[in-house]
């Protein structure tokens, strides 16, 4: 009877890092007219991960995402995995009461959205019990919203420094 080789646990976020190390110049992602190598894509994801850490996001913190399918959503999924936070993608079909309920139930610390959903978030903001920060992906910030691209541009593209992520740590909360 043969033995299987010992497996070393890998968290989801490390998969992109590995591809950027072993295949840096290979095409890693295509979204609309954007084509990035694994190295370019990983550097951008690292910037987003470090941006989130700079906003006080720690391992285990929940990040509510109210976005349609877009490039930033892909970056966020990888970045959240790299830092051991928990992604909470929420349907863009939800209205204020439903969003409020799920954001509070998930105990989200950060809400990331775009200007299309900003009015809905504004309506429920006073009732969001744990949220400490808001990020808009497509519009310059106002006094209460950080601007995704502005924060990303100044963040480091180095791998984020985080505590060890265990294979049993949660990565995603999906509401159906």
Short mmCIF file of N, CA and C in Angstrom, two decimals:
data_model
loop_
_atom_site.label_atom_id
_atom_site.label_comp_id
_atom_site.label_asym_id
_atom_site.label_seq_id
_atom_site.Cartn_x
_atom_site.Cartn_y
_atom_site.Cartn_z
N UNK A 1 0.84 -1.17 0.00
CA UNK A 1 0.00 0.00 0.00
C UNK A 1 0.90 1.24 0.00
N UNK A 2 0.68 2.13 -0.95
CA UNK A 2 1.51 3.33 -1.03
C UNK A 2 0.97 4.42 -0.12
N UNK A 3 1.88 5.23 0.34
CA UNK A 3 1.51 6.36 1.18
C UNK A 3 1.45 7.61 0.31
N UNK A 4 0.50 8.44 0.63
CA UNK A 4 0.43 9.72 -0.06
C UNK A 4 1.47 10.65 0.56
N UNK A 5 2.03 11.56 -0.24
CA UNK A 5 2.99 12.51 0.34
C UNK A 5 2.29 13.43 1.34
N UNK A 6 3.06 13.87 2.31
CA UNK A 6 2.51 14.78 3.31
C UNK A 6 2.15 16.10 2.63
N UNK A 7 0.95 16.57 2.88
CA UNK A 7 0.50 17.82 2.30
C UNK A 7 0.72 18.96 3.28
N UNK A 8 1.13 20.07 2.76
CA UNK A 8 1.30 21.26 3.58
C UNK A 8 0.11 22.17 3.35
N UNK A 9 -0.58 22.56 4.42
CA UNK A 9 -1.76 23.39 4.24
C UNK A 9 -1.43 24.70 3.52
N UNK A 10 -2.29 25.09 2.64
CA UNK A 10 -2.14 26.33 1.90
C UNK A 10 -3.46 27.08 2.00
N UNK A 11 -3.38 28.36 2.33
CA UNK A 11 -4.63 29.13 2.33
C UNK A 11 -4.88 29.64 0.91
N UNK A 12 -6.11 29.98 0.64
CA UNK A 12 -6.52 30.39 -0.70
C UNK A 12 -5.66 31.55 -1.22
N UNK A 13 -5.38 32.51 -0.38
CA UNK A 13 -4.61 33.67 -0.80
C UNK A 13 -3.21 33.34 -1.29
N UNK A 14 -2.65 32.26 -0.79
CA UNK A 14 -1.29 31.88 -1.19
C UNK A 14 -1.24 31.29 -2.60
N UNK A 15 -2.35 30.86 -3.14
CA UNK A 15 -2.36 30.31 -4.50
C UNK A 15 -1.91 31.35 -5.52
N UNK A 16 -2.40 32.55 -5.40
CA UNK A 16 -2.00 33.62 -6.31
C UNK A 16 -0.53 33.98 -6.10
N UNK A 17 -0.11 34.02 -4.85
CA UNK A 17 1.30 34.31 -4.55
C UNK A 17 2.20 33.28 -5.21
N UNK A 18 1.85 32.01 -5.10
CA UNK A 18 2.66 30.95 -5.71
C UNK A 18 2.72 31.09 -7.23
N UNK A 19 1.58 31.37 -7.85
CA UNK A 19 1.60 31.56 -9.30
C UNK A 19 2.47 32.74 -9.70
N UNK A 20 2.45 33.80 -8.90
CA UNK A 20 3.27 34.97 -9.23
C UNK A 20 4.76 34.67 -9.05
N UNK A 21 5.10 33.72 -8.19
CA UNK A 21 6.50 33.34 -7.99
C UNK A 21 6.99 32.40 -9.08
N UNK A 22 6.16 31.45 -9.47
CA UNK A 22 6.59 30.42 -10.42
C UNK A 22 6.25 30.75 -11.87
N UNK A 23 5.30 31.64 -12.09
CA UNK A 23 4.89 31.99 -13.45
C UNK A 23 4.63 33.49 -13.54
N UNK A 24 5.58 34.31 -13.13
CA UNK A 24 5.32 35.74 -13.01
C UNK A 24 4.90 36.44 -14.31
N UNK A 25 5.43 36.00 -15.43
CA UNK A 25 5.15 36.68 -16.69
C UNK A 25 4.03 36.04 -17.51
N UNK A 26 3.42 35.00 -16.99
CA UNK A 26 2.30 34.37 -17.68
C UNK A 26 1.02 35.18 -17.43
N UNK A 27 0.14 35.14 -18.40
CA UNK A 27 -1.13 35.84 -18.27
C UNK A 27 -1.91 35.27 -17.09
N UNK A 28 -2.29 36.12 -16.16
CA UNK A 28 -2.97 35.68 -14.95
C UNK A 28 -4.45 35.97 -14.94
N UNK A 29 -4.86 37.07 -15.57
CA UNK A 29 -6.27 37.44 -15.53
C UNK A 29 -6.60 38.36 -16.71
N UNK A 30 -7.80 38.17 -17.21
CA UNK A 30 -8.36 39.06 -18.24
C UNK A 30 -9.73 39.49 -17.75
N UNK A 31 -9.93 40.78 -17.62
CA UNK A 31 -11.24 41.33 -17.27
C UNK A 31 -11.49 42.49 -18.23
N UNK A 32 -12.48 42.32 -19.07
CA UNK A 32 -12.80 43.29 -20.12
C UNK A 32 -11.53 43.58 -20.93
N UNK A 33 -11.04 44.80 -20.94
CA UNK A 33 -9.83 45.14 -21.72
C UNK A 33 -8.55 45.08 -20.90
N UNK A 34 -8.64 44.64 -19.66
CA UNK A 34 -7.47 44.57 -18.78
C UNK A 34 -6.87 43.17 -18.83
N UNK A 35 -5.58 43.10 -19.13
CA UNK A 35 -4.83 41.84 -19.16
C UNK A 35 -3.62 42.02 -18.25
N UNK A 36 -3.53 41.18 -17.22
CA UNK A 36 -2.43 41.29 -16.27
C UNK A 36 -1.71 39.95 -16.14
N UNK A 37 -0.39 40.02 -15.95
CA UNK A 37 0.37 38.81 -15.64
C UNK A 37 0.08 38.43 -14.19
N UNK A 38 0.50 37.23 -13.82
CA UNK A 38 0.32 36.82 -12.43
C UNK A 38 1.04 37.79 -11.49
N UNK A 39 2.24 38.26 -11.88
CA UNK A 39 2.99 39.17 -11.01
C UNK A 39 2.26 40.50 -10.87
N UNK A 40 1.78 41.06 -11.97
CA UNK A 40 1.06 42.33 -11.91
C UNK A 40 -0.22 42.20 -11.07
N UNK A 41 -0.94 41.11 -11.30
CA UNK A 41 -2.18 40.90 -10.56
C UNK A 41 -1.90 40.71 -9.08
N UNK A 42 -0.91 39.92 -8.74
CA UNK A 42 -0.55 39.69 -7.34
C UNK A 42 -0.13 40.99 -6.67
N UNK A 43 0.64 41.83 -7.36
CA UNK A 43 1.05 43.11 -6.79
C UNK A 43 -0.16 43.98 -6.46
N UNK A 44 -1.15 44.01 -7.36
CA UNK A 44 -2.36 44.78 -7.10
C UNK A 44 -3.16 44.23 -5.93
N UNK A 45 -3.25 42.91 -5.87
CA UNK A 45 -3.96 42.26 -4.76
C UNK A 45 -3.25 42.56 -3.44
N UNK A 46 -1.91 42.53 -3.45
CA UNK A 46 -1.16 42.87 -2.24
C UNK A 46 -1.45 44.30 -1.80
N UNK A 47 -1.56 45.21 -2.76
CA UNK A 47 -1.89 46.59 -2.41
C UNK A 47 -3.25 46.66 -1.71
N UNK A 48 -4.21 45.92 -2.23
CA UNK A 48 -5.54 45.92 -1.61
C UNK A 48 -5.48 45.29 -0.21
N UNK A 49 -4.73 44.20 -0.07
CA UNK A 49 -4.59 43.55 1.24
C UNK A 49 -3.95 44.51 2.24
N UNK A 50 -2.88 45.19 1.83
CA UNK A 50 -2.21 46.14 2.72
C UNK A 50 -3.08 47.36 2.99
N UNK A 51 -3.89 47.76 2.01
CA UNK A 51 -4.85 48.85 2.21
C UNK A 51 -5.83 48.48 3.32
N UNK A 52 -6.36 47.26 3.25
CA UNK A 52 -7.32 46.81 4.27
C UNK A 52 -6.65 46.74 5.65
N UNK A 53 -5.43 46.23 5.70
CA UNK A 53 -4.71 46.18 6.98
C UNK A 53 -4.50 47.59 7.52
N UNK A 54 -4.21 48.54 6.63
CA UNK A 54 -4.03 49.93 7.04
C UNK A 54 -5.29 50.56 7.61
N UNK A 55 -6.43 50.00 7.23
CA UNK A 55 -7.71 50.48 7.78
C UNK A 55 -8.09 49.75 9.06
N UNK A 56 -7.19 48.91 9.56
CA UNK A 56 -7.44 48.21 10.82
C UNK A 56 -8.08 46.85 10.69
N UNK A 57 -8.15 46.31 9.47
CA UNK A 57 -8.73 44.98 9.29
C UNK A 57 -7.72 43.94 9.75
N UNK A 58 -8.17 43.04 10.61
CA UNK A 58 -7.33 41.98 11.16
C UNK A 58 -7.88 40.62 10.74
N UNK A 59 -7.11 39.60 11.03
CA UNK A 59 -7.54 38.22 10.78
C UNK A 59 -8.89 37.99 11.46
N UNK A 60 -9.82 37.41 10.72
CA UNK A 60 -11.14 37.10 11.27
C UNK A 60 -12.17 38.21 11.13
N UNK A 61 -11.74 39.44 10.81
CA UNK A 61 -12.70 40.52 10.61
C UNK A 61 -13.52 40.27 9.35
N UNK A 62 -14.78 40.65 9.41
CA UNK A 62 -15.67 40.45 8.27
C UNK A 62 -15.75 41.72 7.43
N UNK A 63 -15.74 41.52 6.11
CA UNK A 63 -15.81 42.63 5.17
C UNK A 63 -17.01 42.41 4.26
N UNK A 64 -18.03 43.26 4.40
CA UNK A 64 -19.22 43.17 3.57
C UNK A 64 -18.94 43.83 2.23
N UNK A 65 -19.30 43.13 1.15
CA UNK A 65 -19.06 43.64 -0.20
C UNK A 65 -20.39 43.70 -0.94
N UNK A 66 -20.77 44.91 -1.34
CA UNK A 66 -22.00 45.11 -2.11
C UNK A 66 -21.57 45.68 -3.46
N UNK A 67 -21.19 44.78 -4.36
CA UNK A 67 -20.70 45.17 -5.68
C UNK A 67 -21.23 44.21 -6.74
N UNK A 68 -21.45 44.72 -7.94
CA UNK A 68 -21.72 43.80 -9.05
C UNK A 68 -20.39 43.13 -9.45
N UNK A 69 -20.45 42.20 -10.37
CA UNK A 69 -19.21 41.60 -10.86
C UNK A 69 -18.32 42.68 -11.46
N UNK A 70 -17.10 42.78 -10.96
CA UNK A 70 -16.17 43.80 -11.43
C UNK A 70 -14.75 43.40 -11.03
N UNK A 71 -13.77 44.07 -11.59
CA UNK A 71 -12.37 43.76 -11.31
C UNK A 71 -12.04 43.90 -9.82
N UNK A 72 -12.56 44.95 -9.19
CA UNK A 72 -12.28 45.18 -7.77
C UNK A 72 -12.78 44.03 -6.91
N UNK A 73 -13.90 43.44 -7.29
CA UNK A 73 -14.44 42.30 -6.55
C UNK A 73 -13.44 41.14 -6.56
N UNK A 74 -12.83 40.89 -7.70
CA UNK A 74 -11.82 39.82 -7.79
C UNK A 74 -10.61 40.14 -6.92
N UNK A 75 -10.14 41.38 -6.98
CA UNK A 75 -9.01 41.78 -6.12
C UNK A 75 -9.35 41.59 -4.65
N UNK A 76 -10.55 41.99 -4.28
CA UNK A 76 -10.96 41.89 -2.88
C UNK A 76 -10.99 40.45 -2.39
N UNK A 77 -11.52 39.53 -3.19
CA UNK A 77 -11.57 38.13 -2.77
C UNK A 77 -10.18 37.61 -2.45
N UNK A 78 -9.22 37.86 -3.32
CA UNK A 78 -7.85 37.38 -3.09
C UNK A 78 -7.20 38.10 -1.90
N UNK A 79 -7.38 39.43 -1.83
CA UNK A 79 -6.76 40.21 -0.75
C UNK A 79 -7.30 39.80 0.62
N UNK A 80 -8.59 39.60 0.71
CA UNK A 80 -9.21 39.18 1.96
C UNK A 80 -8.66 37.83 2.39
N UNK A 81 -8.49 36.93 1.44
CA UNK A 81 -7.94 35.60 1.75
C UNK A 81 -6.51 35.72 2.26
N UNK A 82 -5.72 36.60 1.67
CA UNK A 82 -4.31 36.74 2.07
C UNK A 82 -4.15 37.20 3.51
N UNK A 83 -5.08 38.03 3.99
CA UNK A 83 -4.92 38.57 5.34
C UNK A 83 -5.74 37.81 6.38
N UNK A 84 -6.44 36.78 5.95
CA UNK A 84 -7.20 35.98 6.90
C UNK A 84 -8.49 36.61 7.36
N UNK A 85 -8.95 37.62 6.64
CA UNK A 85 -10.24 38.22 6.96
C UNK A 85 -11.33 37.35 6.33
N UNK A 86 -12.57 37.75 6.50
CA UNK A 86 -13.70 36.95 6.02
C UNK A 86 -14.52 37.80 5.04
N UNK A 87 -14.66 37.30 3.84
CA UNK A 87 -15.43 37.96 2.80
C UNK A 87 -16.92 37.71 3.02
N UNK A 88 -17.71 38.78 2.92
CA UNK A 88 -19.17 38.65 3.05
C UNK A 88 -19.80 39.30 1.81
N UNK A 89 -19.82 38.57 0.68
CA UNK A 89 -20.43 39.14 -0.52
C UNK A 89 -21.95 39.17 -0.38
N UNK A 90 -22.53 40.32 -0.66
CA UNK A 90 -23.98 40.47 -0.51
C UNK A 90 -24.61 40.80 -1.85
N UNK A 91 -25.79 40.28 -2.08
CA UNK A 91 -26.48 40.46 -3.35
C UNK A 91 -26.77 41.93 -3.61
N UNK A 92 -26.53 42.34 -4.84
CA UNK A 92 -26.85 43.72 -5.23
C UNK A 92 -28.35 43.90 -5.44
N UNK A 93 -29.11 42.83 -5.31
CA UNK A 93 -30.56 42.92 -5.43
C UNK A 93 -31.23 43.24 -4.09
N UNK A 94 -30.47 43.16 -3.01
CA UNK A 94 -31.04 43.44 -1.69
C UNK A 94 -31.33 44.92 -1.53
N UNK A 95 -32.37 45.22 -0.82
CA UNK A 95 -32.70 46.61 -0.50
C UNK A 95 -32.26 46.89 0.93
N UNK A 96 -32.56 48.07 1.41
CA UNK A 96 -32.01 48.54 2.68
C UNK A 96 -32.24 47.59 3.86
N UNK A 97 -33.45 47.14 4.07
CA UNK A 97 -33.73 46.29 5.24
C UNK A 97 -32.95 44.98 5.17
N UNK A 98 -32.91 44.37 4.00
CA UNK A 98 -32.17 43.12 3.84
C UNK A 98 -30.68 43.30 4.02
N UNK A 99 -30.14 44.37 3.45
CA UNK A 99 -28.71 44.65 3.61
C UNK A 99 -28.37 44.90 5.07
N UNK A 100 -29.17 45.71 5.73
CA UNK A 100 -28.93 46.01 7.15
C UNK A 100 -28.90 44.73 7.97
N UNK A 101 -29.85 43.88 7.75
CA UNK A 101 -29.94 42.63 8.50
C UNK A 101 -28.70 41.76 8.31
N UNK A 102 -28.26 41.60 7.07
CA UNK A 102 -27.12 40.73 6.79
C UNK A 102 -25.79 41.35 7.23
N UNK A 103 -25.64 42.64 7.05
CA UNK A 103 -24.41 43.30 7.49
C UNK A 103 -24.28 43.19 9.01
N UNK A 104 -25.37 43.42 9.73
CA UNK A 104 -25.33 43.29 11.18
C UNK A 104 -25.15 41.84 11.62
N UNK A 105 -25.85 40.92 10.97
CA UNK A 105 -25.74 39.50 11.32
C UNK A 105 -24.31 38.99 11.12
N UNK A 106 -23.66 39.46 10.08
CA UNK A 106 -22.29 39.00 9.80
C UNK A 106 -21.26 39.66 10.71
N UNK A 107 -21.64 40.73 11.38
CA UNK A 107 -20.72 41.47 12.24
C UNK A 107 -19.62 42.14 11.42
N UNK A 108 -19.98 42.61 10.21
CA UNK A 108 -19.01 43.23 9.30
C UNK A 108 -18.40 44.49 9.90
N UNK A 109 -17.10 44.63 9.70
CA UNK A 109 -16.35 45.79 10.18
C UNK A 109 -16.23 46.86 9.09
N UNK A 110 -16.14 46.43 7.85
CA UNK A 110 -15.98 47.32 6.70
C UNK A 110 -17.06 47.00 5.69
N UNK A 111 -17.59 48.03 5.02
CA UNK A 111 -18.51 47.84 3.90
C UNK A 111 -17.86 48.45 2.67
N UNK A 112 -17.81 47.64 1.60
CA UNK A 112 -17.24 48.11 0.34
C UNK A 112 -18.33 48.06 -0.72
N UNK A 113 -18.54 49.20 -1.39
CA UNK A 113 -19.61 49.30 -2.37
C UNK A 113 -19.21 50.29 -3.46
N UNK A 114 -20.15 50.64 -4.32
CA UNK A 114 -19.90 51.68 -5.31
C UNK A 114 -20.99 52.75 -5.19
N UNK A 115 -20.87 53.80 -5.98
CA UNK A 115 -21.80 54.92 -5.84
C UNK A 115 -23.24 54.54 -6.16
N UNK A 116 -23.43 53.51 -6.94
CA UNK A 116 -24.79 53.07 -7.27
C UNK A 116 -25.56 52.63 -6.01
N UNK A 117 -24.86 52.05 -5.04
CA UNK A 117 -25.50 51.54 -3.83
C UNK A 117 -25.29 52.44 -2.62
N UNK A 118 -24.62 53.56 -2.83
CA UNK A 118 -24.29 54.46 -1.71
C UNK A 118 -25.54 54.98 -1.01
N UNK A 119 -26.59 55.32 -1.75
CA UNK A 119 -27.81 55.85 -1.12
C UNK A 119 -28.46 54.81 -0.20
N UNK A 120 -28.43 53.55 -0.60
CA UNK A 120 -29.00 52.49 0.24
C UNK A 120 -28.17 52.35 1.52
N UNK A 121 -26.85 52.38 1.37
CA UNK A 121 -25.97 52.28 2.54
C UNK A 121 -26.18 53.48 3.46
N UNK A 122 -26.29 54.67 2.88
CA UNK A 122 -26.53 55.88 3.68
C UNK A 122 -27.81 55.75 4.51
N UNK A 123 -28.82 55.17 3.92
CA UNK A 123 -30.11 55.02 4.59
C UNK A 123 -30.00 54.12 5.83
N UNK A 124 -29.17 53.09 5.77
CA UNK A 124 -29.08 52.13 6.88
C UNK A 124 -27.87 52.36 7.78
N UNK A 125 -26.99 53.25 7.39
CA UNK A 125 -25.74 53.46 8.13
C UNK A 125 -25.93 53.66 9.64
N UNK A 126 -26.90 54.46 10.09
CA UNK A 126 -27.06 54.64 11.54
C UNK A 126 -27.38 53.35 12.30
N UNK A 127 -27.89 52.35 11.58
CA UNK A 127 -28.28 51.10 12.23
C UNK A 127 -27.25 49.98 12.05
N UNK A 128 -26.13 50.28 11.42
CA UNK A 128 -25.08 49.26 11.24
C UNK A 128 -24.20 49.28 12.49
N UNK A 129 -24.34 48.27 13.30
CA UNK A 129 -23.80 48.29 14.66
C UNK A 129 -22.29 48.12 14.78
N UNK A 130 -21.64 47.43 13.87
CA UNK A 130 -20.22 47.13 14.03
C UNK A 130 -19.33 47.77 12.98
N UNK A 131 -19.91 48.40 11.96
CA UNK A 131 -19.13 48.93 10.84
C UNK A 131 -18.31 50.13 11.29
N UNK A 132 -17.01 50.08 10.99
CA UNK A 132 -16.11 51.18 11.35
C UNK A 132 -15.59 51.94 10.13
N UNK A 133 -15.83 51.40 8.92
CA UNK A 133 -15.33 52.07 7.73
C UNK A 133 -16.10 51.70 6.49
N UNK A 134 -16.12 52.65 5.55
CA UNK A 134 -16.83 52.48 4.29
C UNK A 134 -15.88 52.83 3.15
N UNK A 135 -15.93 52.02 2.08
CA UNK A 135 -15.06 52.24 0.92
C UNK A 135 -15.92 52.26 -0.33
N UNK A 136 -15.69 53.26 -1.19
CA UNK A 136 -16.33 53.32 -2.50
C UNK A 136 -15.30 52.98 -3.56
N UNK A 137 -15.68 52.13 -4.52
CA UNK A 137 -14.71 51.73 -5.54
C UNK A 137 -14.67 52.65 -6.75
N UNK A 138 -15.69 53.45 -6.97
CA UNK A 138 -15.73 54.18 -8.23
C UNK A 138 -15.94 55.68 -8.12
N UNK A 139 -15.74 56.24 -6.97
CA UNK A 139 -16.00 57.66 -6.81
C UNK A 139 -15.06 58.20 -5.74
N UNK A 140 -14.51 59.40 -5.94
CA UNK A 140 -13.67 59.96 -4.88
C UNK A 140 -14.41 60.01 -3.55
N UNK A 141 -13.65 59.90 -2.50
CA UNK A 141 -14.26 59.81 -1.17
C UNK A 141 -14.87 61.14 -0.74
N UNK A 142 -15.85 61.02 0.12
CA UNK A 142 -16.33 62.18 0.84
C UNK A 142 -15.83 62.00 2.27
N UNK A 143 -16.35 62.75 3.19
CA UNK A 143 -15.80 62.69 4.55
C UNK A 143 -15.98 61.33 5.22
N UNK A 144 -16.95 60.53 4.80
CA UNK A 144 -17.21 59.27 5.49
C UNK A 144 -16.84 58.03 4.68
N UNK A 145 -16.49 58.20 3.42
CA UNK A 145 -16.15 57.07 2.57
C UNK A 145 -14.71 57.19 2.08
N UNK A 146 -13.97 56.11 2.20
CA UNK A 146 -12.62 56.07 1.63
C UNK A 146 -12.76 55.75 0.14
N UNK A 147 -11.81 56.21 -0.65
CA UNK A 147 -11.81 55.90 -2.08
C UNK A 147 -10.85 54.75 -2.33
N UNK A 148 -11.39 53.67 -2.85
CA UNK A 148 -10.65 52.42 -3.09
C UNK A 148 -9.34 52.66 -3.85
N UNK A 149 -9.44 53.29 -5.01
CA UNK A 149 -8.27 53.46 -5.86
C UNK A 149 -7.21 54.34 -5.20
N UNK A 150 -7.63 55.40 -4.52
CA UNK A 150 -6.67 56.29 -3.85
C UNK A 150 -5.91 55.55 -2.75
N UNK A 151 -6.62 54.75 -1.96
CA UNK A 151 -5.96 53.97 -0.91
C UNK A 151 -5.06 52.89 -1.50
N UNK A 152 -5.51 52.26 -2.56
CA UNK A 152 -4.73 51.19 -3.21
C UNK A 152 -3.42 51.74 -3.77
N UNK A 153 -3.48 52.91 -4.38
CA UNK A 153 -2.29 53.49 -5.02
C UNK A 153 -1.16 53.74 -4.03
N UNK A 154 -1.48 54.07 -2.79
CA UNK A 154 -0.43 54.40 -1.82
C UNK A 154 -0.03 53.21 -0.95
N UNK A 155 -0.73 52.09 -1.09
CA UNK A 155 -0.41 50.90 -0.29
C UNK A 155 0.76 50.15 -0.91
N UNK A 156 1.45 49.40 -0.09
CA UNK A 156 2.60 48.60 -0.54
C UNK A 156 2.15 47.42 -1.39
N UNK A 157 2.98 47.07 -2.38
CA UNK A 157 2.67 45.89 -3.20
C UNK A 157 3.40 44.65 -2.69
N UNK A 158 4.01 44.75 -1.52
CA UNK A 158 4.68 43.59 -0.90
C UNK A 158 3.63 42.68 -0.27
N UNK A 159 3.99 41.42 -0.10
CA UNK A 159 3.08 40.48 0.55
C UNK A 159 2.71 41.02 1.93
N UNK A 160 1.43 41.00 2.30
CA UNK A 160 1.03 41.53 3.61
C UNK A 160 1.57 40.68 4.74
N UNK A 161 1.90 41.34 5.83
CA UNK A 161 2.36 40.64 7.03
C UNK A 161 1.14 40.36 7.89
N UNK A 162 0.84 39.08 8.04
CA UNK A 162 -0.33 38.70 8.83
C UNK A 162 0.04 37.53 9.73
N UNK A 163 -0.80 37.32 10.73
CA UNK A 163 -0.60 36.15 11.57
C UNK A 163 -0.90 34.91 10.75
N UNK A 164 -0.46 33.78 11.22
CA UNK A 164 -0.65 32.54 10.48
C UNK A 164 -2.13 32.25 10.27
N UNK A 165 -2.44 31.83 9.07
CA UNK A 165 -3.81 31.48 8.72
C UNK A 165 -3.92 29.97 8.74
N UNK A 166 -4.85 29.47 9.55
CA UNK A 166 -5.05 28.04 9.69
C UNK A 166 -6.02 27.54 8.62
N UNK A 167 -5.86 26.30 8.23
CA UNK A 167 -6.73 25.73 7.20
C UNK A 167 -8.20 25.69 7.62
N UNK A 168 -8.47 25.80 8.90
CA UNK A 168 -9.86 25.79 9.39
C UNK A 168 -10.43 27.18 9.64
N UNK A 169 -9.64 28.22 9.39
CA UNK A 169 -10.14 29.59 9.56
C UNK A 169 -11.19 29.88 8.49
N UNK A 170 -12.25 30.58 8.86
CA UNK A 170 -13.27 30.92 7.85
C UNK A 170 -12.73 31.92 6.84
N UNK A 171 -13.22 31.82 5.61
CA UNK A 171 -12.83 32.75 4.56
C UNK A 171 -14.03 33.51 4.01
N UNK A 172 -15.19 32.88 4.02
CA UNK A 172 -16.32 33.43 3.30
C UNK A 172 -17.62 33.13 4.06
N UNK A 173 -18.49 34.11 4.12
CA UNK A 173 -19.84 33.89 4.64
C UNK A 173 -20.79 34.14 3.46
N UNK A 174 -21.54 33.12 3.10
CA UNK A 174 -22.47 33.22 1.98
C UNK A 174 -23.90 33.17 2.53
N UNK A 175 -24.67 34.19 2.23
CA UNK A 175 -26.09 34.19 2.59
C UNK A 175 -26.89 33.80 1.34
N UNK A 176 -27.86 32.92 1.54
CA UNK A 176 -28.69 32.52 0.39
C UNK A 176 -30.14 32.88 0.63
#
